[in-house]
Coordinates of C-alpha atoms in Angstrom, one line a residue:
M1 CA 67.1 38.6 -12.1
K2 CA 70.0 37.6 -9.1
K3 CA 68.7 40.8 -6.9
Y4 CA 65.3 39.6 -7.4
T5 CA 66.0 36.2 -6.9
I6 CA 68.1 38.0 -3.2
F7 CA 64.5 39.7 -2.4
L8 CA 62.6 37.2 -2.3
I9 CA 63.8 34.8 -0.7
F10 CA 63.7 37.2 2.3
I11 CA 60.2 37.7 1.2
I12 CA 59.6 33.9 1.1
A13 CA 61.3 33.4 4.5
L14 CA 60.1 36.7 5.9
T15 CA 63.0 37.8 8.1
L16 CA 63.6 40.9 6.6
S17 CA 66.6 42.3 9.6
S18 CA 65.1 45.9 10.4
C19 CA 68.1 47.7 9.1
K20 CA 66.3 46.5 5.2
K21 CA 63.1 48.2 7.3
D22 CA 64.5 50.9 7.8
F23 CA 66.1 50.3 3.7
L24 CA 62.1 50.5 2.4
N25 CA 61.5 53.6 4.3
I26 CA 63.9 55.1 2.1
I27 CA 63.3 56.4 -1.7
P28 CA 66.4 55.0 -3.6
Q29 CA 68.2 57.4 -5.7
G30 CA 66.7 57.4 -9.3
K31 CA 63.6 56.1 -8.2
Q32 CA 60.3 56.9 -7.2
V33 CA 57.8 55.8 -4.7
A34 CA 53.8 55.1 -5.5
S35 CA 51.7 58.4 -5.1
T36 CA 49.6 59.0 -7.3
T37 CA 46.9 56.7 -9.0
E38 CA 48.2 56.8 -11.6
D39 CA 51.6 55.7 -9.7
Y40 CA 49.1 52.5 -9.0
R41 CA 48.0 51.8 -12.0
K42 CA 51.8 51.7 -13.3
L43 CA 52.5 49.1 -11.2
L44 CA 50.1 46.7 -12.6
N45 CA 51.7 47.8 -15.9
N46 CA 55.2 47.2 -14.5
K47 CA 56.8 44.2 -15.7
R48 CA 59.5 44.0 -13.6
F49 CA 57.0 42.9 -11.6
Y50 CA 56.2 40.3 -13.8
V51 CA 52.2 40.4 -13.1
Y52 CA 51.6 39.5 -16.8
D53 CA 53.9 37.8 -17.9
Y54 CA 54.7 34.9 -15.8
S55 CA 58.1 34.1 -17.2
G56 CA 58.5 30.2 -16.5
G57 CA 55.5 30.4 -13.3
W58 CA 53.8 27.3 -14.6
Q59 CA 56.6 25.5 -16.9
G60 CA 56.4 23.0 -13.3
Q61 CA 53.0 22.8 -13.8
V62 CA 54.0 21.0 -17.8
L63 CA 56.7 18.9 -16.2
M64 CA 54.3 17.5 -13.8
G65 CA 51.4 16.7 -16.1
D66 CA 51.1 13.2 -18.0
D67 CA 50.4 14.3 -21.0
V68 CA 53.8 14.6 -21.5
A69 CA 56.8 12.3 -21.3
A70 CA 60.5 12.4 -21.8
E71 CA 63.1 11.5 -23.7
G72 CA 66.1 10.4 -22.2
G73 CA 69.4 12.3 -24.0
L74 CA 67.9 15.2 -23.4
Y75 CA 65.7 14.6 -20.1
N76 CA 69.4 12.7 -18.3
S77 CA 71.5 16.3 -19.2
A78 CA 68.3 18.3 -17.7
T79 CA 68.5 20.7 -14.7
P80 CA 67.6 18.9 -11.5
V81 CA 64.7 21.0 -11.0
T82 CA 63.1 19.8 -13.7
Q83 CA 63.5 16.4 -13.4
K84 CA 62.7 16.4 -9.8
A85 CA 59.7 17.9 -11.1
F86 CA 58.9 15.1 -14.1
S87 CA 59.5 12.8 -11.6
W88 CA 57.3 13.8 -8.9
V89 CA 59.6 14.2 -5.7
D90 CA 58.3 15.4 -2.6
D91 CA 60.5 18.1 -2.5
I92 CA 61.5 19.5 -5.4
F93 CA 63.4 22.9 -4.4
Q94 CA 65.2 22.0 -1.1
S95 CA 68.2 23.3 0.8
G96 CA 70.1 25.9 -1.1
E97 CA 67.9 25.2 -4.3
I98 CA 65.8 28.2 -5.5
D99 CA 62.5 28.1 -5.7
W100 CA 62.1 30.9 -8.3
T101 CA 58.8 30.5 -9.4
Q102 CA 57.2 31.1 -6.4
Q103 CA 59.5 33.8 -5.3
L104 CA 58.3 35.5 -8.4
W105 CA 54.8 35.2 -8.0
L106 CA 55.2 36.0 -4.0
E107 CA 56.6 39.1 -5.3
N108 CA 53.4 39.5 -7.3
L109 CA 51.3 39.3 -4.0
Y110 CA 53.5 41.5 -2.4
T111 CA 52.5 44.4 -5.1
L112 CA 49.2 43.8 -5.6
N113 CA 48.8 43.7 -1.7
K114 CA 49.9 47.2 -1.5
I115 CA 47.8 48.3 -4.3
I116 CA 44.7 47.5 -3.1
N117 CA 45.9 48.8 0.4
E118 CA 47.2 52.7 -0.6
A119 CA 45.8 53.0 -3.7
P120 CA 42.9 54.6 -2.0
E121 CA 44.8 57.3 -0.9
S122 CA 46.5 58.2 -3.7
V123 CA 46.5 61.0 -4.8
G124 CA 45.2 63.1 -8.6
G125 CA 42.9 60.1 -9.1
T126 CA 39.6 60.1 -9.1
E127 CA 38.1 57.7 -7.1
Q128 CA 36.4 55.4 -10.0
Q129 CA 39.6 55.7 -11.1
K130 CA 41.2 54.5 -8.2
A131 CA 38.6 52.0 -7.7
V132 CA 39.3 50.1 -10.7
V133 CA 43.2 50.0 -9.8
I134 CA 42.2 48.0 -7.2
A135 CA 39.6 46.0 -8.3
E136 CA 41.7 45.0 -11.1
A137 CA 44.5 44.4 -8.0
Q138 CA 42.1 42.4 -6.4
A139 CA 40.7 39.8 -8.6
T140 CA 43.9 39.2 -9.9
R141 CA 45.9 38.4 -6.2
A142 CA 42.5 36.0 -6.4
W143 CA 43.4 34.3 -9.2
L144 CA 46.5 34.1 -8.1
Y145 CA 45.3 32.7 -4.8
F146 CA 43.9 30.2 -6.9
Q147 CA 46.6 28.8 -8.5
F148 CA 48.4 28.7 -4.4
V149 CA 45.5 26.4 -3.5
N150 CA 45.6 24.5 -6.4
F151 CA 49.6 23.7 -5.8
F152 CA 49.4 23.1 -2.3
G153 CA 46.2 22.4 -1.1
K154 CA 44.1 18.8 -1.5
S155 CA 42.0 18.7 -4.1
Y156 CA 38.1 20.8 -3.6
Q157 CA 36.1 18.1 -1.0
K158 CA 32.8 19.8 0.9
A159 CA 34.2 17.2 3.6
S160 CA 37.5 17.9 4.6
A161 CA 38.1 21.5 3.2
E162 CA 37.6 23.3 6.6
T163 CA 40.9 21.6 7.6
D164 CA 42.7 20.8 4.8
L165 CA 45.9 23.1 5.0
A166 CA 46.5 25.7 1.6
F167 CA 48.7 28.1 1.8
P168 CA 49.4 31.1 4.1
I169 CA 46.5 34.4 3.9
I170 CA 48.8 37.2 3.1
T171 CA 47.1 40.2 2.2
T172 CA 49.7 43.3 3.4
A173 CA 52.6 44.5 1.9
D174 CA 54.8 43.9 5.0
V175 CA 58.4 42.4 4.6
T176 CA 58.8 42.8 8.1
I177 CA 56.2 40.1 9.2
R178 CA 58.1 37.6 10.6
S179 CA 55.5 34.4 10.8
Y180 CA 52.4 33.4 8.9
S181 CA 50.1 30.1 9.7
R182 CA 48.9 28.1 6.6
A183 CA 44.8 29.0 5.5
T184 CA 42.3 26.1 5.4
V185 CA 41.3 25.2 1.5
Q186 CA 38.2 26.8 2.7
Q187 CA 39.5 29.9 3.6
V188 CA 41.6 30.9 0.4
Y189 CA 38.6 30.0 -1.4
D190 CA 36.2 31.9 0.4
F191 CA 39.4 34.7 0.2
I192 CA 38.9 34.1 -3.7
E193 CA 35.7 34.4 -4.4
T194 CA 35.1 37.4 -1.7
D195 CA 38.1 39.5 -4.8
F196 CA 37.1 38.2 -7.3
K197 CA 32.8 39.6 -6.2
Q198 CA 34.4 42.6 -4.6
A199 CA 36.3 43.7 -8.4
I200 CA 33.2 42.4 -10.3
T201 CA 31.4 45.2 -9.5
V202 CA 33.9 47.6 -10.6
L203 CA 35.5 46.5 -13.6
P204 CA 34.2 48.0 -17.1
I205 CA 33.5 45.9 -19.3
T206 CA 36.0 46.5 -21.8
S207 CA 39.2 46.9 -20.5
E208 CA 42.4 48.6 -22.1
S209 CA 44.6 45.9 -23.5
A210 CA 43.9 41.2 -22.6
V211 CA 46.7 41.5 -20.2
H212 CA 44.1 44.1 -17.3
F213 CA 41.0 42.0 -15.7
N214 CA 37.7 43.3 -17.6
R215 CA 34.7 42.1 -15.7
A216 CA 34.1 39.1 -17.9
A217 CA 37.5 38.1 -17.5
A218 CA 36.5 37.8 -13.3
K219 CA 32.9 36.1 -14.1
G220 CA 34.2 33.3 -15.8
L221 CA 36.9 32.9 -13.4
L222 CA 34.4 33.2 -10.5
G223 CA 32.7 30.7 -12.4
K224 CA 35.6 28.0 -12.7
V225 CA 36.4 28.7 -8.8
Y226 CA 32.6 27.9 -8.5
L227 CA 33.4 24.7 -10.5
F228 CA 36.3 23.4 -8.1
T229 CA 34.0 23.7 -5.7
G230 CA 31.2 21.7 -6.7
R231 CA 28.8 25.0 -6.4
Y232 CA 27.3 24.5 -10.2
T233 CA 24.3 25.9 -10.8
E234 CA 26.3 29.4 -9.9
A235 CA 29.4 28.5 -11.8
L236 CA 26.7 28.2 -15.2
Q237 CA 25.2 31.6 -14.1
M238 CA 28.8 33.2 -14.2
F239 CA 30.0 31.8 -17.6
N240 CA 26.4 32.8 -19.0
E241 CA 27.0 35.7 -17.7
S242 CA 30.9 36.4 -19.1
F243 CA 30.3 35.1 -22.1
S244 CA 27.6 37.8 -22.3
D245 CA 30.0 41.0 -21.0
N246 CA 33.0 39.1 -23.4
S247 CA 30.3 40.3 -26.6
S248 CA 29.6 43.4 -25.0
S249 CA 33.0 44.2 -24.4
A250 CA 34.6 46.9 -27.7
V251 CA 37.5 44.1 -28.6
P252 CA 36.1 40.5 -27.8
A253 CA 37.5 37.8 -27.1
R254 CA 37.3 35.0 -29.9
L255 CA 38.2 31.8 -31.4
Y256 CA 40.7 31.5 -33.9
D257 CA 38.9 29.1 -37.2
Y258 CA 42.2 26.9 -37.2
N259 CA 40.4 25.7 -40.8
K260 CA 40.5 29.4 -42.4
E261 CA 43.8 29.8 -40.1
F262 CA 46.0 26.9 -41.7
A263 CA 44.5 26.5 -44.7
T264 CA 46.4 28.7 -47.8
G265 CA 46.7 32.6 -46.7
G266 CA 45.8 32.1 -43.5
K267 CA 47.4 33.2 -40.4
F268 CA 49.1 30.4 -39.2
D269 CA 50.0 29.7 -42.8
P270 CA 52.8 28.6 -43.9
V271 CA 53.9 26.1 -40.4
T272 CA 57.1 25.6 -41.0
T273 CA 59.8 23.7 -39.2
S274 CA 59.8 26.3 -36.2
G275 CA 55.5 25.8 -36.4
P276 CA 53.1 27.7 -37.4
S277 CA 54.0 31.6 -38.9
N278 CA 52.0 34.3 -36.4
S279 CA 50.3 31.6 -34.4
P280 CA 49.7 33.0 -30.3
G281 CA 52.0 31.3 -29.3
I282 CA 54.8 32.9 -31.6
N283 CA 53.0 37.1 -31.1
Y284 CA 53.4 37.7 -27.4
L285 CA 50.8 40.4 -28.0
D286 CA 47.8 38.3 -29.9
F287 CA 45.3 37.8 -27.7
T288 CA 42.7 36.8 -29.5
E289 CA 41.0 33.9 -27.7
S290 CA 42.5 35.9 -25.0
L291 CA 39.5 37.0 -21.7
V292 CA 42.6 37.9 -19.7
A293 CA 46.2 37.0 -20.8
K294 CA 48.3 35.3 -18.6
S295 CA 51.7 34.4 -20.7
F296 CA 54.8 32.1 -19.6
Y297 CA 57.6 31.0 -21.6
N298 CA 56.8 27.9 -22.7
S299 CA 59.7 27.2 -25.0
S300 CA 62.5 24.9 -25.6
Y301 CA 64.9 26.1 -22.3
N302 CA 66.6 25.0 -19.8
G303 CA 68.7 26.9 -18.3
N304 CA 68.9 28.1 -14.6
G305 CA 64.8 27.0 -14.1
Y306 CA 62.9 24.4 -15.0
G307 CA 63.4 24.1 -18.9
N308 CA 61.3 21.4 -21.1
D309 CA 63.9 20.6 -24.1
C310 CA 63.4 17.1 -22.8
I311 CA 59.5 17.1 -23.0
V312 CA 57.7 15.0 -25.6
L313 CA 53.2 14.1 -26.3
S314 CA 53.3 10.7 -24.2
S315 CA 51.8 8.0 -25.9
K316 CA 48.1 8.2 -24.3
T317 CA 47.3 12.0 -25.1
R318 CA 49.4 11.2 -28.4
M319 CA 46.3 8.7 -29.3
L320 CA 43.5 11.7 -28.5
F321 CA 44.0 13.6 -31.1
D322 CA 42.1 12.4 -34.6
P323 CA 44.6 12.5 -37.1
A324 CA 42.9 15.5 -38.6
D325 CA 43.0 17.5 -36.1
L326 CA 44.2 20.6 -36.8
R327 CA 45.9 21.4 -33.4
L328 CA 48.6 18.6 -34.0
K329 CA 49.9 21.7 -36.4
F330 CA 51.5 22.5 -33.6
Y331 CA 53.7 19.6 -32.7
A332 CA 56.5 18.3 -34.6
A333 CA 58.5 14.9 -35.1
Q334 CA 61.9 16.4 -33.8
F335 CA 63.7 17.3 -30.9
P336 CA 64.3 21.2 -30.0
Y337 CA 66.2 23.9 -32.3
Q338 CA 65.0 21.6 -35.3
Q339 CA 66.7 18.5 -34.6
Q340 CA 64.9 15.3 -36.4
N341 CA 63.4 13.4 -33.5
P342 CA 63.7 9.5 -35.1
S343 CA 61.4 7.9 -33.0
G344 CA 58.2 10.3 -34.1
R345 CA 57.4 11.4 -30.6
L346 CA 55.3 14.8 -30.9
S347 CA 57.4 17.7 -29.3
K348 CA 55.2 21.8 -29.8
I349 CA 56.8 23.6 -31.6
G350 CA 55.8 27.6 -32.4
V351 CA 54.6 28.3 -29.0
S352 CA 57.5 30.3 -27.7
Y353 CA 54.7 31.5 -24.8
S354 CA 51.7 29.8 -23.1
K355 CA 48.8 31.5 -22.4
F356 CA 47.0 30.4 -19.0
G357 CA 44.6 33.6 -17.5
L358 CA 41.8 33.0 -19.2
Q359 CA 41.4 31.4 -23.2
I360 CA 37.4 32.0 -24.4
S361 CA 38.4 28.1 -25.7
E362 CA 38.9 27.3 -21.5
L363 CA 35.3 29.6 -20.8
Y364 CA 33.8 26.4 -23.7
L365 CA 35.2 23.9 -22.0
L366 CA 34.6 24.8 -18.5
R367 CA 30.7 25.9 -18.8
A368 CA 30.0 22.8 -21.1
E369 CA 31.4 20.5 -18.3
C370 CA 29.5 22.8 -15.9
K371 CA 26.2 21.5 -17.9
A372 CA 27.7 18.4 -17.5
R373 CA 27.5 18.0 -14.0
L374 CA 23.9 19.7 -13.8
N375 CA 22.4 16.9 -16.2
D376 CA 22.6 18.4 -19.3
L377 CA 24.1 16.6 -21.8
N378 CA 22.3 18.2 -25.2
G379 CA 24.0 21.8 -24.0
A380 CA 27.6 20.3 -23.3
I381 CA 27.1 18.9 -26.5
T382 CA 26.8 22.3 -27.9
D383 CA 30.0 23.8 -26.5
L384 CA 31.8 20.9 -27.3
Q385 CA 30.7 21.4 -31.0
I386 CA 31.8 24.9 -31.1
L387 CA 35.2 24.3 -30.3
R388 CA 36.0 21.6 -32.4
D389 CA 34.4 22.9 -34.9
S390 CA 36.8 25.4 -34.8
R391 CA 39.9 23.4 -34.2
L392 CA 39.3 20.1 -36.8
P393 CA 38.0 20.2 -40.5
S394 CA 34.0 19.1 -40.5
S395 CA 34.2 16.1 -41.8
V396 CA 36.0 14.9 -38.3
A397 CA 34.5 17.4 -35.9
N398 CA 31.3 15.7 -34.4
I399 CA 31.2 14.7 -31.2
P400 CA 30.9 10.9 -31.3
S401 CA 27.1 9.9 -30.7
A402 CA 27.9 7.7 -27.7
V403 CA 29.5 10.2 -25.4
A404 CA 26.0 11.3 -24.9
A405 CA 25.4 8.2 -23.3
S406 CA 25.9 8.7 -20.2
Q407 CA 27.2 12.0 -17.1
S408 CA 30.5 10.2 -16.9
S409 CA 31.3 9.7 -20.3
M410 CA 30.6 13.2 -20.9
L411 CA 33.5 14.1 -18.9
S412 CA 35.5 12.2 -19.6
F413 CA 35.8 13.4 -23.0
I414 CA 35.1 16.8 -21.6
F415 CA 38.2 16.1 -20.1
D416 CA 40.2 14.3 -22.9
E417 CA 38.7 17.4 -24.9
R418 CA 40.4 19.5 -22.4
E419 CA 44.1 17.4 -22.9
R420 CA 43.6 17.5 -26.6
E421 CA 43.1 21.7 -26.4
F422 CA 46.4 22.3 -23.4
A423 CA 48.4 19.8 -24.1
A424 CA 52.2 20.5 -23.0
E425 CA 50.6 23.7 -21.7
G426 CA 49.8 23.2 -17.7
Y427 CA 46.6 22.6 -17.5
R428 CA 46.2 18.7 -17.3
W429 CA 48.4 18.7 -13.6
F430 CA 45.5 20.1 -12.6
D431 CA 42.6 18.2 -14.3
M432 CA 44.4 15.4 -12.5
R433 CA 44.0 16.7 -9.3
R434 CA 40.2 17.0 -9.8
E435 CA 40.3 12.8 -11.3
A436 CA 42.0 11.2 -9.0
S437 CA 39.1 12.9 -6.0
D438 CA 35.8 12.4 -8.0
P439 CA 33.9 9.5 -7.7
L440 CA 32.5 9.7 -11.8
F441 CA 36.0 9.2 -13.2
P442 CA 37.7 5.6 -12.7
A443 CA 40.6 5.4 -10.4
K444 CA 43.6 6.0 -12.7
T445 CA 48.1 5.6 -12.2
Y446 CA 49.3 8.6 -13.7
I447 CA 52.4 7.7 -15.5
H448 CA 55.6 9.8 -16.5
T449 CA 57.9 7.4 -19.1
V450 CA 61.6 8.3 -20.2
Y451 CA 62.8 7.0 -23.4
N452 CA 66.2 6.6 -23.5
E453 CA 68.4 6.0 -26.8
D454 CA 69.2 2.9 -25.8
G455 CA 65.3 1.5 -26.1
V456 CA 65.5 1.6 -22.8
Q457 CA 62.3 3.0 -21.1
A458 CA 62.3 4.8 -17.5
S459 CA 59.1 5.4 -15.4
Y460 CA 58.3 7.4 -12.5
T461 CA 54.3 7.0 -10.6
L462 CA 53.1 10.1 -8.8
K463 CA 51.7 8.6 -5.0
S464 CA 48.7 10.3 -4.6
E465 CA 49.8 12.7 -2.1
R466 CA 52.3 14.7 -5.1
L467 CA 48.6 15.7 -6.2
T468 CA 49.6 18.4 -3.8
M469 CA 52.7 19.8 -3.7
R470 CA 54.8 20.6 -1.0
L471 CA 55.3 24.0 0.4
P472 CA 58.5 26.1 -0.1
Y473 CA 61.4 25.5 1.1
Y474 CA 62.7 28.7 3.1
L475 CA 58.8 29.0 3.8
I476 CA 58.8 25.9 6.5
V477 CA 62.4 26.9 8.0
S478 CA 61.2 30.4 8.7
N479 CA 58.1 28.9 10.2
P480 CA 59.3 25.8 11.7
E481 CA 55.8 26.0 13.4
M482 CA 54.1 24.9 9.8
P483 CA 53.0 22.1 9.2
N484 CA 54.1 20.7 5.6
N485 CA 52.1 18.7 3.5
P486 CA 52.8 14.9 3.8

């Protein structure tokens, strides 16, 4: 990891020396420069580049959502970056601290650009094989930039998207380029849309596994892009086509029925002190619910990067669950490593890996939201009910009649359902950004609470500016003319 960290400091700083450029022109002993179509396909499979295993890339977003609180004893001994992310400081990574999550993602971007630019000239593959490799790289790059624009750009507002600054658009695999400028939010979203649309024309209905993009995944994520940018009619079309393409796949993503799997003899039975047995959060290769699987390590760990040992459900989020909700079986009143938490506050257990590419559960929630925004409230209820029937006993699964009373109450319920489905997995921070800029939602104050062992609580209130992250330190240092976010 150390050598990749050092290498990626240069990628972020974009200040490699000329001798480094010479180094890139030499084939290292025992290594092979990509030349065949198969070589480029293998780059997409290479875990070394973290294209599919993001190894903590979303842990910062887990810490920044208001669905979590912190236990003081563990929080006070957590890493500085953990404490800074949780307390929503302006600069989580400062001089001398390595923004290792963004470095991993920039390494991914370098690899994806290399594939997109060089695979057309590769040898040993048919034109169709080349096209599929390129299309998968384009879809992955689009997904990556969707994260970047939601980290470093303001939540999409049509009136200001053409002037709000986001992240530089980088399309070359050239670490010697020394200067970049920030693209606008609109430019980044246009870039994402183009990549997804080009990829969709080529991607297969059935991919070789769920870690690879197929057509349904790309359409579903393009629909998410349209939803985030207020293009609801286009979003609904993409979501409908995504469901249709998924159904046509040889291995379609499907919802687990928790009523069945938590029952005696079910796949998640028994539920031990370590959590549900053999659940997707434990079994890294369980892609049952994944249209495309992007994963990060989300178990209790407080090592060199972000750590979440201190995290518990916030009281606000805990109150959203019906006591019979089977999703609560993924939580327990215990500290990491199965030590009982006398406060009764719940930690997420049995989830070593969280998936955040596109899950079938989110596709239902995204389409429900889209229908609600188009005032098809009955259609929204239909999608919500399918998800809830798989997560709660039938006696409590039905959606309250008051939810359908108005568009705003329906949207609030959908966002609450997203919180129940994905609590402590990083999704909430993205929803907070959208809530805060949406006139259909009441104004909210986002608070983080630290529960100290002496009973004294500390709290942090999120400033509106920090719904947009500041750019990494090394990028600003190497591009002093580039303005940072306030």
